[in-house]
CSV table of C-alpha atoms in Angstrom, one decimal:
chain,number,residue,atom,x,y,z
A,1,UNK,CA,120.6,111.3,92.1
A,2,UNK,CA,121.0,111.0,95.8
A,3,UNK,CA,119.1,109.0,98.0
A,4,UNK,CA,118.9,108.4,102.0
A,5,UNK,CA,116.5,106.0,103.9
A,6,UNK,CA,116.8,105.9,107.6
A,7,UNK,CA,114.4,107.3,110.0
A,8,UNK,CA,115.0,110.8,111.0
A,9,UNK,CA,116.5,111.9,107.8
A,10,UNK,CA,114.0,114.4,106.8
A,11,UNK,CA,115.9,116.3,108.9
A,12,UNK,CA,118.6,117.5,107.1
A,13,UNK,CA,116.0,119.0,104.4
A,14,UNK,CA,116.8,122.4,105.8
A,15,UNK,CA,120.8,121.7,105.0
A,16,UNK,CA,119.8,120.6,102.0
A,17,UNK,CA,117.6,123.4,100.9
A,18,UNK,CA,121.0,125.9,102.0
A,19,UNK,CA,123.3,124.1,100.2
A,20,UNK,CA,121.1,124.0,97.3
A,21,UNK,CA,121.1,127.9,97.4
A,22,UNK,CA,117.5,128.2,96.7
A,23,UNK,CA,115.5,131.5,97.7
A,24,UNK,CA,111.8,130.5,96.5
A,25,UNK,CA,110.5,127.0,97.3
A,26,UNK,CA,108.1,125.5,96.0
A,27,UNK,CA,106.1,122.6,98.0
A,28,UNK,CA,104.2,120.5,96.8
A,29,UNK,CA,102.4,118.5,99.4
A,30,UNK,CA,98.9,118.3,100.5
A,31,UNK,CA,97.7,120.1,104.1
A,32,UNK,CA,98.1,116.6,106.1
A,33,UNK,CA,101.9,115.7,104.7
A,34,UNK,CA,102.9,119.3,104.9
A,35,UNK,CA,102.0,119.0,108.4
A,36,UNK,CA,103.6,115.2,109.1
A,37,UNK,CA,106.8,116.2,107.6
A,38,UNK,CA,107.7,119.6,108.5
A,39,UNK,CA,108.2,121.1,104.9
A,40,UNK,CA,106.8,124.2,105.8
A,41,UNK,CA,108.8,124.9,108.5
A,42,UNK,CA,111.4,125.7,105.1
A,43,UNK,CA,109.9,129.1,105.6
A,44,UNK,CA,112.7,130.1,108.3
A,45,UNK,CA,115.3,129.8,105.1
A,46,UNK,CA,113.7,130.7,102.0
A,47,UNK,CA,110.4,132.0,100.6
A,48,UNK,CA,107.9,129.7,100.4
A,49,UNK,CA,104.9,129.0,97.9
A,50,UNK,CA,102.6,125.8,98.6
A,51,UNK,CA,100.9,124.0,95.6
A,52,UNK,CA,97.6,121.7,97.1
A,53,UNK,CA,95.3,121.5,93.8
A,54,UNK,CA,95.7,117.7,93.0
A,55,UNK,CA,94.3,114.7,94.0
A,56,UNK,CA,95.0,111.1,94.1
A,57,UNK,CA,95.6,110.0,90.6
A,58,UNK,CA,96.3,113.3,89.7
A,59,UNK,CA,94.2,114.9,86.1
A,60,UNK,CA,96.2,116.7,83.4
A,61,UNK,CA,94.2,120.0,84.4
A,62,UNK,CA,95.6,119.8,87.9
A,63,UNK,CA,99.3,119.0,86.6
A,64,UNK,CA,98.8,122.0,84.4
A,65,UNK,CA,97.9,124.4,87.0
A,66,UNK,CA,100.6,123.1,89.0
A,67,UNK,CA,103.1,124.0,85.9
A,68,UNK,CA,101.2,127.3,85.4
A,69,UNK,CA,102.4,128.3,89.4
A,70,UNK,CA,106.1,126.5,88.9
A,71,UNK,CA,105.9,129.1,85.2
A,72,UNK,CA,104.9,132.3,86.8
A,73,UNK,CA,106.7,131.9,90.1
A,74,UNK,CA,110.1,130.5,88.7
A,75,UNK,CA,111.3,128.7,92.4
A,76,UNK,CA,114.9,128.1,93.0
A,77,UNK,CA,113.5,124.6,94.2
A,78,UNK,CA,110.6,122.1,94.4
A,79,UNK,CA,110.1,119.8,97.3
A,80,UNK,CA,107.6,116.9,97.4
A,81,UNK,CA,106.1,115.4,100.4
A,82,UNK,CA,103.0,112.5,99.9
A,83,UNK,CA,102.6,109.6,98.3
A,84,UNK,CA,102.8,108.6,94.8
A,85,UNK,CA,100.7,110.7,93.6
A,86,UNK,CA,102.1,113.8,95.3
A,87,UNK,CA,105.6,113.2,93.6
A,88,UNK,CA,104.7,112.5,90.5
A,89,UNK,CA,101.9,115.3,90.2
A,90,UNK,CA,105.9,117.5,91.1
A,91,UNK,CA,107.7,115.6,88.7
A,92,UNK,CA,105.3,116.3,86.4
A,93,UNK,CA,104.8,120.3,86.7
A,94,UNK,CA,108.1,120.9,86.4
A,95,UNK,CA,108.5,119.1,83.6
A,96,UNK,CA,105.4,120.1,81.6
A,97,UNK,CA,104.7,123.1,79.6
A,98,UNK,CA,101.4,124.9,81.4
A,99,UNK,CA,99.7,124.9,78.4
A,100,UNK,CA,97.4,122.1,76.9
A,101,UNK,CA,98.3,121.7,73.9
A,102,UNK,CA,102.1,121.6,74.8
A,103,UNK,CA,102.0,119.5,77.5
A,104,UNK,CA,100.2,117.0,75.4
A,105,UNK,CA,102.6,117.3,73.2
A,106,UNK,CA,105.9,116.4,76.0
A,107,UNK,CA,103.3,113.3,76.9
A,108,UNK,CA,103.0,112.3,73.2
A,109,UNK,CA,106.7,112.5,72.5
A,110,UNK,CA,106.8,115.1,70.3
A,111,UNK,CA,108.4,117.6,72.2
A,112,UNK,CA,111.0,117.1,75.1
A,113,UNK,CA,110.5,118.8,78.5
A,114,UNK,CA,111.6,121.9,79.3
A,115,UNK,CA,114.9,122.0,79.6
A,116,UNK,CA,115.4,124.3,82.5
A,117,UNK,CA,113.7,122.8,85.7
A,118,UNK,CA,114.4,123.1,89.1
A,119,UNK,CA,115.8,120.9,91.3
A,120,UNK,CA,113.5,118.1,93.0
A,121,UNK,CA,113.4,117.0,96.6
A,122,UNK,CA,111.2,113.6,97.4
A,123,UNK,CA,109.8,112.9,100.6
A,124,UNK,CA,107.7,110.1,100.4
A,125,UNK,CA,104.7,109.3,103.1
A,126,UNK,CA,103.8,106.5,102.1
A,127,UNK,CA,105.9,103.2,101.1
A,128,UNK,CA,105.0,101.2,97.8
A,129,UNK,CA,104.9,104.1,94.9
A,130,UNK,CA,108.5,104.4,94.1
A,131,UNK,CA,108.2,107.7,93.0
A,132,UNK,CA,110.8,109.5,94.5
A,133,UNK,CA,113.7,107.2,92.6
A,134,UNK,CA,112.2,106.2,89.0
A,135,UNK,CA,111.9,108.5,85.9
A,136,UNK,CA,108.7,108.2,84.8
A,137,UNK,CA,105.2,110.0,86.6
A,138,UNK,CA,101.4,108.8,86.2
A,139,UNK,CA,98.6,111.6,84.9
A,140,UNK,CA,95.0,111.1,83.8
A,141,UNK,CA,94.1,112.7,80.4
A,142,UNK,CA,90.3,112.5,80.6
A,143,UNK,CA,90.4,109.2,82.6
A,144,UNK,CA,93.1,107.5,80.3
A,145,UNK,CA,96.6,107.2,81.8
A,146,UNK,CA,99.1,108.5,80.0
A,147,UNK,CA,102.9,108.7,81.5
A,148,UNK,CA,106.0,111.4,81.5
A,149,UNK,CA,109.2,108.4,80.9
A,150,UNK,CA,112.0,111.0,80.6
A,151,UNK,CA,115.3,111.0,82.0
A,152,UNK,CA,114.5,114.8,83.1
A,153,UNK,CA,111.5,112.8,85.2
A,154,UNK,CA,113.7,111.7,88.0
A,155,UNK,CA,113.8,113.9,91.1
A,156,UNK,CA,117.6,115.0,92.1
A,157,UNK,CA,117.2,113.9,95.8
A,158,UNK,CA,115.3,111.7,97.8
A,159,UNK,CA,114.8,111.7,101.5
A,160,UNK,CA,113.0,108.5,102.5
A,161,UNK,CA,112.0,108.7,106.3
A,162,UNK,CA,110.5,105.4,107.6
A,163,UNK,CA,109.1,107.9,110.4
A,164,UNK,CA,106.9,109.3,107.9
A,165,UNK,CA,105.1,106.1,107.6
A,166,UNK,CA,103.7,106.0,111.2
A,167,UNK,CA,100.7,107.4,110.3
A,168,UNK,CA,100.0,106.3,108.0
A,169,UNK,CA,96.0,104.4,107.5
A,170,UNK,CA,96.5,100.2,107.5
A,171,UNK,CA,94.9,99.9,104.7
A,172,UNK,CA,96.2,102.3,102.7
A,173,UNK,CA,99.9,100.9,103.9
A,174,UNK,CA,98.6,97.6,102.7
A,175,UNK,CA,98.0,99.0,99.3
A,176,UNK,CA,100.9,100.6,98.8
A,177,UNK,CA,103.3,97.9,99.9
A,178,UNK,CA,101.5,95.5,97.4
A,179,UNK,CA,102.0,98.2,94.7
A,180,UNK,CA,105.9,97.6,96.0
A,181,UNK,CA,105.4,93.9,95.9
A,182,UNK,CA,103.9,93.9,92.2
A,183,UNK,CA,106.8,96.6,91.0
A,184,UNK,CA,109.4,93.3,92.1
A,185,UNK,CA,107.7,90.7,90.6
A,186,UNK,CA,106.8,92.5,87.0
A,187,UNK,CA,110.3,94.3,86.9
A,188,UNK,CA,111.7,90.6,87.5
A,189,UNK,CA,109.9,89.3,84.6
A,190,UNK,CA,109.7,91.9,82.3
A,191,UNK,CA,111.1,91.9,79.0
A,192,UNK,CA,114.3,94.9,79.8
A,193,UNK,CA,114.8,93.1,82.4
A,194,UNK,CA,118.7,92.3,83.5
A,195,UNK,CA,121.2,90.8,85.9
A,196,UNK,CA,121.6,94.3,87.8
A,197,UNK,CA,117.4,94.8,87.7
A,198,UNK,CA,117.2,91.2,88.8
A,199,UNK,CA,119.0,91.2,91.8
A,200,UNK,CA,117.3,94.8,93.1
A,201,UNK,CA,113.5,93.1,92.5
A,202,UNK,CA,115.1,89.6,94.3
A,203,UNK,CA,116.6,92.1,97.3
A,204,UNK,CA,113.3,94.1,97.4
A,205,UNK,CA,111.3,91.0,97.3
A,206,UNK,CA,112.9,89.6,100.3
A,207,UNK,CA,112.4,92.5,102.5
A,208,UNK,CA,108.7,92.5,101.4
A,209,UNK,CA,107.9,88.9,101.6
A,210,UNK,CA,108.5,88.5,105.5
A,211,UNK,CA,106.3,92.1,106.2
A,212,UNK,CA,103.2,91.0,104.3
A,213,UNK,CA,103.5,86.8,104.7
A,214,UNK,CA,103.3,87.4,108.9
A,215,UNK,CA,100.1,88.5,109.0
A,216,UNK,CA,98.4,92.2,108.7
A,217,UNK,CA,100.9,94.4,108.1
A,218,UNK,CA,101.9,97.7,110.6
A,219,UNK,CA,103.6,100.3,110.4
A,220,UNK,CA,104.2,100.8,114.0
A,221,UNK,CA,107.1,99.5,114.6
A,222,UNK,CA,109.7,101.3,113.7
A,223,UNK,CA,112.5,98.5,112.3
A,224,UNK,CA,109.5,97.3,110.4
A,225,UNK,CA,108.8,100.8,108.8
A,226,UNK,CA,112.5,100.4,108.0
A,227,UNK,CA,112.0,97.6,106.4
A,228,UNK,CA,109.4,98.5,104.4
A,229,UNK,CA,110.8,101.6,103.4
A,230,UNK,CA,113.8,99.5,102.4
A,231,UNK,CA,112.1,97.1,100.5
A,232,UNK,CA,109.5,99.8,98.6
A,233,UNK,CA,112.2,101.9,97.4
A,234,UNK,CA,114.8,99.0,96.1
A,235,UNK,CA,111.7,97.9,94.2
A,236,UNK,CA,111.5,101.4,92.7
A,237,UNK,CA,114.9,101.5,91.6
A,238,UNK,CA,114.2,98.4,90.2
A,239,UNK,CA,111.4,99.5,87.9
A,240,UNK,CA,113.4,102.6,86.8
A,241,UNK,CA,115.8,100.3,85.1
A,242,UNK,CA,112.7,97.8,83.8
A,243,UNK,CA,109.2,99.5,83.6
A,244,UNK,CA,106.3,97.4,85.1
A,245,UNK,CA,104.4,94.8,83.0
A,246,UNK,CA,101.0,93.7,82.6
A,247,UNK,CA,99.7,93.7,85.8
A,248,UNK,CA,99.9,97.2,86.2
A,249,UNK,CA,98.8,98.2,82.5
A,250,UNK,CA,95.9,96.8,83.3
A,251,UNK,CA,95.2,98.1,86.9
A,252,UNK,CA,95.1,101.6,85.4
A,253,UNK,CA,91.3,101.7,84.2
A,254,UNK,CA,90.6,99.8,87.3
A,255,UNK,CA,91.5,102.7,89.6
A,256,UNK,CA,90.2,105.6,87.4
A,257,UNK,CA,86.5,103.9,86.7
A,258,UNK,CA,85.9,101.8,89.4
A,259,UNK,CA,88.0,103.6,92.6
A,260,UNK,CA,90.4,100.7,93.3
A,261,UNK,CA,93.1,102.1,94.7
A,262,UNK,CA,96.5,101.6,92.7
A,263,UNK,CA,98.3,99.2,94.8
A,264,UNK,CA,95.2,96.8,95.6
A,265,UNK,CA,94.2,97.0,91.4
A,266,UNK,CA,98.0,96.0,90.3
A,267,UNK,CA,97.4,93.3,93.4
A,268,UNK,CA,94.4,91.7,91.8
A,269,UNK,CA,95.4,91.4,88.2
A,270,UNK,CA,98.4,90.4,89.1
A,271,UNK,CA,96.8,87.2,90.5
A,272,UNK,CA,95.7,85.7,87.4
A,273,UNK,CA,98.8,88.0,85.3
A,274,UNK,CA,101.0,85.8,87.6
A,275,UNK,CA,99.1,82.3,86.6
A,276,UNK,CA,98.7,83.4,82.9
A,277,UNK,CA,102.8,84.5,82.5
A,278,UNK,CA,103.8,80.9,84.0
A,279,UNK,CA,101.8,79.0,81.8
A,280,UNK,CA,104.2,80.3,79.0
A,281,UNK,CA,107.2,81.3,80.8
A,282,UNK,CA,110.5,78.6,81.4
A,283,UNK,CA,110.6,78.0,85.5
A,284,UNK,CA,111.7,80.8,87.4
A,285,UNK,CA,113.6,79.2,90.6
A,286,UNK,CA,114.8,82.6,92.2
A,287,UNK,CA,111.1,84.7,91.8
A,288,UNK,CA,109.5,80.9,93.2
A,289,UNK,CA,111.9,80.8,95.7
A,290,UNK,CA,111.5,84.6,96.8
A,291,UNK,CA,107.5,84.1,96.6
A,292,UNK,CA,107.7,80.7,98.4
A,293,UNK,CA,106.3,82.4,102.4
A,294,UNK,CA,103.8,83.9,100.4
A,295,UNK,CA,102.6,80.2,99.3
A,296,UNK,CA,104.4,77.5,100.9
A,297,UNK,CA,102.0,74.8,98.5
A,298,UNK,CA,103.4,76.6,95.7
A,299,UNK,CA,100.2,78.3,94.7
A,300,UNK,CA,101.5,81.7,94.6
A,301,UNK,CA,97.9,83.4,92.9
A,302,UNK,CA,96.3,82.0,96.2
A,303,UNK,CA,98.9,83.3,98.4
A,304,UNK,CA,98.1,86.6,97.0
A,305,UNK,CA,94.5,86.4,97.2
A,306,UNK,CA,95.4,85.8,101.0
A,307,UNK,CA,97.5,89.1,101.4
A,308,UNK,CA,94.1,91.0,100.5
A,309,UNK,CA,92.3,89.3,103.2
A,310,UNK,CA,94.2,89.7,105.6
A,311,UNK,CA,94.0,93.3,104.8
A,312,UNK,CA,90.8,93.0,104.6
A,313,UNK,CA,89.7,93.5,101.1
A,314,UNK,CA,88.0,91.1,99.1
A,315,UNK,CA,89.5,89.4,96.3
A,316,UNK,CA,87.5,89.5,93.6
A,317,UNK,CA,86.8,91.9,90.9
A,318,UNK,CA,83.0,91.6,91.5
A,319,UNK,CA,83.1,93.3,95.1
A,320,UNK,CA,84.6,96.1,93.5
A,321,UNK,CA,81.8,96.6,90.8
A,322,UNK,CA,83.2,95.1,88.0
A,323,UNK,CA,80.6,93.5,85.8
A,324,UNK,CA,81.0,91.3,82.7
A,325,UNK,CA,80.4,93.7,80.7
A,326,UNK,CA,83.2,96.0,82.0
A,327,UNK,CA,85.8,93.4,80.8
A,328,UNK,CA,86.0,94.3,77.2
A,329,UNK,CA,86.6,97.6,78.3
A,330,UNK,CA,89.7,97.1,80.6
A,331,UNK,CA,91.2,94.0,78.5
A,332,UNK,CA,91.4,97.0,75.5
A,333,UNK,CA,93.0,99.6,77.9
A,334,UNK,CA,95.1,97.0,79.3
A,335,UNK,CA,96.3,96.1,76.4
A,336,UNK,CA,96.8,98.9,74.8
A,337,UNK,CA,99.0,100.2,77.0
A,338,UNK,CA,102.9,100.6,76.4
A,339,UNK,CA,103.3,98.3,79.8
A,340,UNK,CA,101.9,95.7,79.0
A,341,UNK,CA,103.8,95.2,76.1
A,342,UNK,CA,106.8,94.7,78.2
A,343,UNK,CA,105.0,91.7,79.7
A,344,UNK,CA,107.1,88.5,79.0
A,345,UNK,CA,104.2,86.7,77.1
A,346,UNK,CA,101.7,88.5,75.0
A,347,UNK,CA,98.6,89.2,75.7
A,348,UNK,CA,95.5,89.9,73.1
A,349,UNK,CA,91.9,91.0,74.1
A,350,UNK,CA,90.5,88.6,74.2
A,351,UNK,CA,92.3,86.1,76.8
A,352,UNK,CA,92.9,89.0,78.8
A,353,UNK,CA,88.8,88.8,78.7
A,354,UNK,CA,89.0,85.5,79.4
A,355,UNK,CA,91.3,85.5,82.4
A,356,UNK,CA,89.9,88.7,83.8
A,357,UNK,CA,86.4,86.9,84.2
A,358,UNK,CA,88.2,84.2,86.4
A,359,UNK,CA,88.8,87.2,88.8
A,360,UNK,CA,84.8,87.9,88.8
């Protein structure tokens, strides 16, 4: 895989695209990032077919119709401009059989992916996901996340523009760079973790720390897009080598009933996953030491309650809807998922009950 970060580098898709030799183009991108980042204008060298039917936290049935277009149309190539959603609904159509039945099948295990893909160009919008560098994509199979972790998963090239940040919403930048900060600290922790994985959560965290401990975090400057951009993506390579723990197996149900969006739901459990794991866990000077801006007390679960205020959003499960009796609910999909048994302690239903009601 090849990847380039500096601003202005969405540039050479066109080169790319050439040298790549590809006739039909598929783009997968919604109206607004087709627009932002120019992928259209790939008409002037090839033929060009745009997919749109997916939204945030993409379903199964849209994956499918995606794979059903990627089937009938057989592009030379796919490009992928959005946010973490938009690349991994790509890296999942090209992947998946367009039928039911079979593309359950690829998600189950029981079958690989289809052997003879097209290429994949990333473009991410947004800075947090990862996408465009790990091997692995998110889809909803009626409202339970289920994931594609495949080696065939990974896109071929990835073009990471910090322009393509500019306009993107504060809040939502927020969101996704705490998605970023959650993807150091769990790959830094988690079980696969490794000397190599270590040191790219350590460099992404101190990139990230500085961004988010200053105050509200922008995306107007351009050497801090840079940055960010810098810092998201190292912390996606370094997931792609470790898998994310606990605090994102249990963000998962968050999103898809209660509308938290990814990067804030991984933020908030990770508050109490954070204080739970270093109750068990032998000191960790280097993950401390990278945290310590964030919480110069040492209370690092308060320092991230303050990174959601300052972006203003509340910190608390409560003012998201989240009820006692919800709890039971997310501690068993939290659990249950394959993620969260790569956390470094384990977790049963009912502590996680007992620690999610702290976040009430």
């Amino acid at each position: 895989m090849s990847v380039l970060i500096r601003a202005g580098v969405r540039r050479r898709l066109p080169a790319l695209v050439e040298s790549l030799r590809a006739a039909r183009v598929l783009v997968v991108a919604s109206p607004r990032a087709a627009r932002c980042s120019g992928v259209l204008d790939l008409r002037e060298y090839a033929e060009v077919r745009q997919f749109t039917g997916f939204t945030p936290n993409p379903t199964i049935e849209q994956v499918l119709a995606g794979s059903g277009v990627r089937a009938s149309w057989r592009p030379d190539l796919i490009v992928a401009a959005g946010g973490g959603s938009t690349l991994d609904t790509a890296k999942l159509l090209r992947s998946l059989p367009a039928t039911m039945d079979g593309a359950l099948e690829v998600l189950s295990g029981r079958r690989a992916p289809d052997e003879h893909r097209p290429p994949l160009i990333a473009l991410p919008t947004t800075a947090g996901s990862g996408s465009e560098v790990t091997r692995f994509a998110t889809v909803y199979v009626r409202g339970v996340k289920a994931s594609l972790d495949h080696d065939s998963v990974l896109p071929d090239h990835a073009l990471v523009d910090p322009d393509l940040l500019s306009d993107c919403p504060r809040r939502l930048a927020s969101s996704c760079a705490f998605d970023a900060l959650c993807h150091a600290v769990e790959s830094y922790w988690s079980r696969r973790a490794g000397p190599f994985s270590r040191a790219l959560a350590l460099a992404a965290l101190r990139q990230l720390i500085p961004l988010l401990a200053g105050g509200r975090l922008t995306v107007s400057d351009g050497d801090r897009r840079g940055r960010l951009a810098h810092a998201a993506t190292t912390a996606g390579l370094a997931i792609d080598h470790t898998r994310t723990t606990a605090a994102h197996a249990f963000a998962y149900k968050l999103t898809a009933d209660h509308g938290v969006h990814h990067g804030t739901a991984c933020l908030l459990n990770l508050i109490w996953v954070y204080r739970y794991n270093m109750r068990h866990l032998d000191p960790m000077p280097e993950l401390a030491q990278a945290l310590a801006a964030l919480a110069p007390d040492g209370d690092v679960p308060a320092g991230l309650r303050a990174l959601l205020a300052r972006a203003g959003l509340p910190d608390r499960l409560g003012a998201y809807g989240v009820r006692r009796r919800h709890l039971a609910a997310l501690a068993e999909a939290g659990t249950c998922s394959a993620r969260s048994a790569n956390n470094p302690v384990d977790l049963t239903g009912g502590t996680a009950v007992g620690e999610l009601a702290t976040m009430l």
